[in-house]
Amino acid sequence: MATLILVRHGRSTANTSGVLAGRTPGIALDERGAAQAAALPARLADVPLAAAVSSPLQRCRETLRPLLDARPDLPLHVEDRINECDYGDWSGRKLAELNDEPLMEVVQAHASAAAFPGGESMRAMQNRAVEAVRDWNARIEAEHGEDACYLMCSHGDIVKSLVADALGLHLDLFQRVHVDPCSVTVIRYTRLRPFLLRLGDTGDFAGFAPRERSGDAGAAEVGGGAGAP
């Protein structure tokens, strides 16, 4: 089956302001995010791509724009099922404020039981994303052959949930996965099992340097975090 290149969108204005953007309209890439997007064509220069598939949100479309400009023949498809998690009433709120919500502990440790008020459950989020990937795998293979590669640009929690599915991890463990903005994750799907070939690859190790942290150092950053400063 096909090889999927998953790209988390570049750093956004919400990432740097510590806001859980969710599906809030008008969230753009910040200056660093735009630079990350501009570097994407060179990073993927040696990879033939059959198609690009994007979340409908602005920050994903902006991330793919330089790649599409560099490859004018690359078809772009918008896929609602890889849209950001619908965080409902949590959307647009400061993450520091949300850390005090009792639901945050459930999100961190028992994600399969977490449902956002006025939004969707994390289980529903993963199910729709996995369904989208399975459908696109079949479509890409049928149109381009089993060795074809295609790209999806989506969001941190979506990418993490797809990685968990590929590794056979329960959704409750998906917060152990981390993907920085504009990182590349590669999953090769076969008839018997998926293979995780790359995880959160940015080519930049600055994010591993010690830095001051706020809150619980063992907690995952809901929405994916802002990456290296």
XYZ file of C-alpha atoms in Angstrom:
229
model
C 0.000 0.000 0.000
C 0.977 3.671 -0.021
C 3.558 5.551 2.030
C 2.098 8.456 3.987
C 4.136 11.572 4.779
C 2.442 13.375 7.650
C 3.345 17.031 8.173
C 2.186 18.972 11.186
C 1.485 22.581 10.192
C 4.162 25.191 10.862
C 4.236 27.197 14.057
C 1.161 29.379 14.388
C 0.284 32.578 16.190
C -1.778 30.484 18.631
C 1.209 28.247 19.412
C 3.345 31.201 20.446
C 0.573 32.880 22.458
C -0.224 29.696 24.407
C -3.775 29.435 23.108
C -5.593 26.232 22.205
C -6.712 27.296 18.741
C -8.836 24.318 17.774
C -10.936 25.266 14.772
C -10.929 29.000 15.500
C -10.783 30.777 12.117
C -7.999 33.177 11.160
C -5.119 31.392 12.906
C -2.113 31.972 10.644
C 1.512 30.881 10.687
C 3.811 33.196 12.601
C 7.154 34.354 11.182
C 8.951 31.180 12.219
C 6.116 29.024 10.926
C 6.318 30.736 7.538
C 10.070 30.035 7.448
C 9.422 26.393 8.342
C 6.919 26.137 5.493
C 9.372 27.777 3.082
C 11.960 25.097 3.928
C 9.579 22.211 3.306
C 10.080 21.951 -0.508
C 13.836 21.440 -0.098
C 13.347 18.891 2.683
C 11.045 16.828 0.452
C 12.874 17.508 -2.824
C 13.895 13.863 -3.350
C 10.448 12.445 -2.622
C 8.021 11.956 -5.526
C 4.546 12.843 -4.276
C 1.356 11.598 -5.874
C -0.886 14.070 -4.035
C -1.112 16.515 -1.152
C -4.029 16.313 1.273
C -4.746 19.132 3.709
C -6.857 19.921 6.721
C -9.205 22.763 5.752
C -7.700 25.164 8.311
C -5.658 28.203 7.272
C -2.436 27.214 9.033
C -2.257 23.927 7.122
C -2.952 25.552 3.766
C -0.249 28.154 4.475
C 2.205 25.391 5.372
C 1.645 23.675 2.026
C 1.694 26.825 -0.110
C 5.486 26.878 -0.771
C 5.458 23.180 -1.637
C 2.579 23.637 -4.070
C 4.314 26.653 -5.617
C 7.443 24.541 -6.114
C 5.403 21.666 -7.579
C 2.621 23.257 -9.652
C 1.504 19.850 -10.943
C 0.972 18.420 -7.445
C -2.775 18.073 -6.847
C -4.159 19.398 -3.565
C -7.181 17.832 -1.858
C -8.925 19.198 1.228
C -10.000 16.513 3.699
C -12.379 17.451 6.525
C -11.633 14.237 8.437
C -8.079 15.387 9.224
C -9.293 18.714 10.586
C -8.130 19.751 14.049
C -9.833 18.163 17.032
C -13.033 20.020 17.861
C -12.149 21.272 21.332
C -15.555 22.909 21.675
C -15.740 25.318 24.608
C -12.001 24.955 25.171
C -11.204 26.536 21.791
C -9.517 29.919 22.025
C -8.696 29.574 25.733
C -5.229 29.849 27.271
C -3.562 26.492 27.899
C -2.301 27.733 31.277
C -5.921 28.288 32.289
C -7.046 24.913 30.935
C -4.422 23.091 33.006
C -6.632 23.713 36.044
C -9.656 22.010 34.477
C -10.399 18.513 35.894
C -10.850 17.247 32.329
C -7.186 17.983 31.566
C -6.094 15.087 33.754
C -8.364 12.789 31.731
C -6.963 14.179 28.459
C -3.448 13.444 29.700
C -3.920 9.959 31.151
C -7.167 8.484 29.787
C -7.634 10.120 26.395
C -10.102 7.494 25.193
C -12.552 8.763 27.834
C -12.027 12.460 27.118
C -14.798 14.440 25.435
C -14.534 18.208 25.131
C -17.575 20.221 26.268
C -19.414 21.424 23.198
C -16.928 19.544 20.983
C -15.925 15.990 20.140
C -14.283 13.116 21.956
C -10.654 12.223 21.354
C -11.810 8.757 20.381
C -14.005 10.225 17.619
C -11.081 12.394 16.489
C -8.826 9.365 16.061
C -11.516 7.273 14.377
C -12.235 9.840 11.665
C -8.525 10.457 11.002
C -7.731 6.743 10.730
C -10.707 6.259 8.421
C -9.459 9.095 6.211
C -5.977 7.595 5.964
C -7.320 4.151 5.103
C -9.497 5.639 2.360
C -6.646 7.737 0.957
C -4.243 4.780 1.069
C -6.625 2.777 -1.098
C -7.211 5.675 -3.472
C -3.516 6.512 -3.899
C -2.574 2.876 -4.439
C -5.363 2.385 -6.992
C -4.365 5.500 -8.948
C -0.560 5.475 -8.551
C 0.542 1.996 -7.472
C 1.618 0.443 -4.187
C 4.973 2.278 -4.091
C 3.393 5.738 -4.256
C 3.982 8.411 -1.611
C 1.514 11.103 -0.669
C 1.458 13.884 1.899
C -1.058 14.943 4.518
C -0.797 18.246 6.398
C -2.700 18.204 9.651
C -2.480 18.972 13.368
C -0.534 17.741 16.368
C -3.197 15.594 18.024
C -4.271 14.167 14.664
C -0.700 13.160 13.788
C -0.134 11.659 17.223
C -3.345 9.648 17.043
C -2.369 8.273 13.619
C 1.047 7.278 14.940
C -0.613 5.501 17.865
C -2.843 3.601 15.447
C 0.130 2.632 13.267
C 2.043 1.314 16.274
C -0.950 -0.538 17.704
C -0.982 1.703 20.782
C -4.138 2.308 22.762
C -5.314 5.908 22.471
C -4.634 6.304 26.207
C -0.912 6.137 25.332
C -0.921 8.636 22.483
C 0.230 11.517 24.699
C 3.614 9.769 24.845
C 4.129 10.822 21.221
C 5.385 14.325 20.422
C 5.537 16.107 17.055
C 6.879 19.642 16.644
C 5.486 22.219 14.200
C 6.353 21.408 10.584
C 7.812 18.064 11.618
C 7.643 15.148 9.189
C 6.353 11.728 10.217
C 6.406 8.858 7.705
C 4.292 5.714 7.838
C 4.533 2.991 5.220
C 1.388 0.892 5.076
C 1.520 -2.730 3.923
C -1.003 -5.524 3.690
C 0.051 -6.957 7.068
C 1.127 -3.935 9.121
C 2.230 -0.302 9.026
C 5.874 0.646 9.534
C 6.814 3.904 11.263
C 9.823 5.189 9.289
C 10.174 8.695 10.730
C 8.641 10.383 13.755
C 8.511 14.136 14.235
C 11.592 14.772 12.076
C 12.534 18.451 11.862
C 16.264 18.115 11.283
C 16.656 20.548 14.185
C 17.908 19.452 17.594
C 17.522 22.821 19.344
C 14.302 21.624 20.922
C 16.205 19.087 23.018
C 18.239 21.736 24.834
C 17.189 22.314 28.460
C 14.878 25.278 28.894
C 12.586 26.711 31.509
C 9.211 25.024 31.635
C 5.946 25.964 33.282
C 3.453 23.506 34.715
C 3.903 19.725 34.954
C 7.029 18.629 33.048
C 5.425 15.228 32.457
C 2.284 16.588 30.830
C 1.752 16.504 27.071
C 1.005 19.792 25.313
C -2.592 19.605 24.138
C -2.736 20.719 20.531
C 0.968 19.939 20.047
C 2.927 22.858 21.493
C 5.093 25.483 19.823
C 8.306 23.505 19.427
C 11.804 24.911 19.964
C 11.989 28.611 20.868
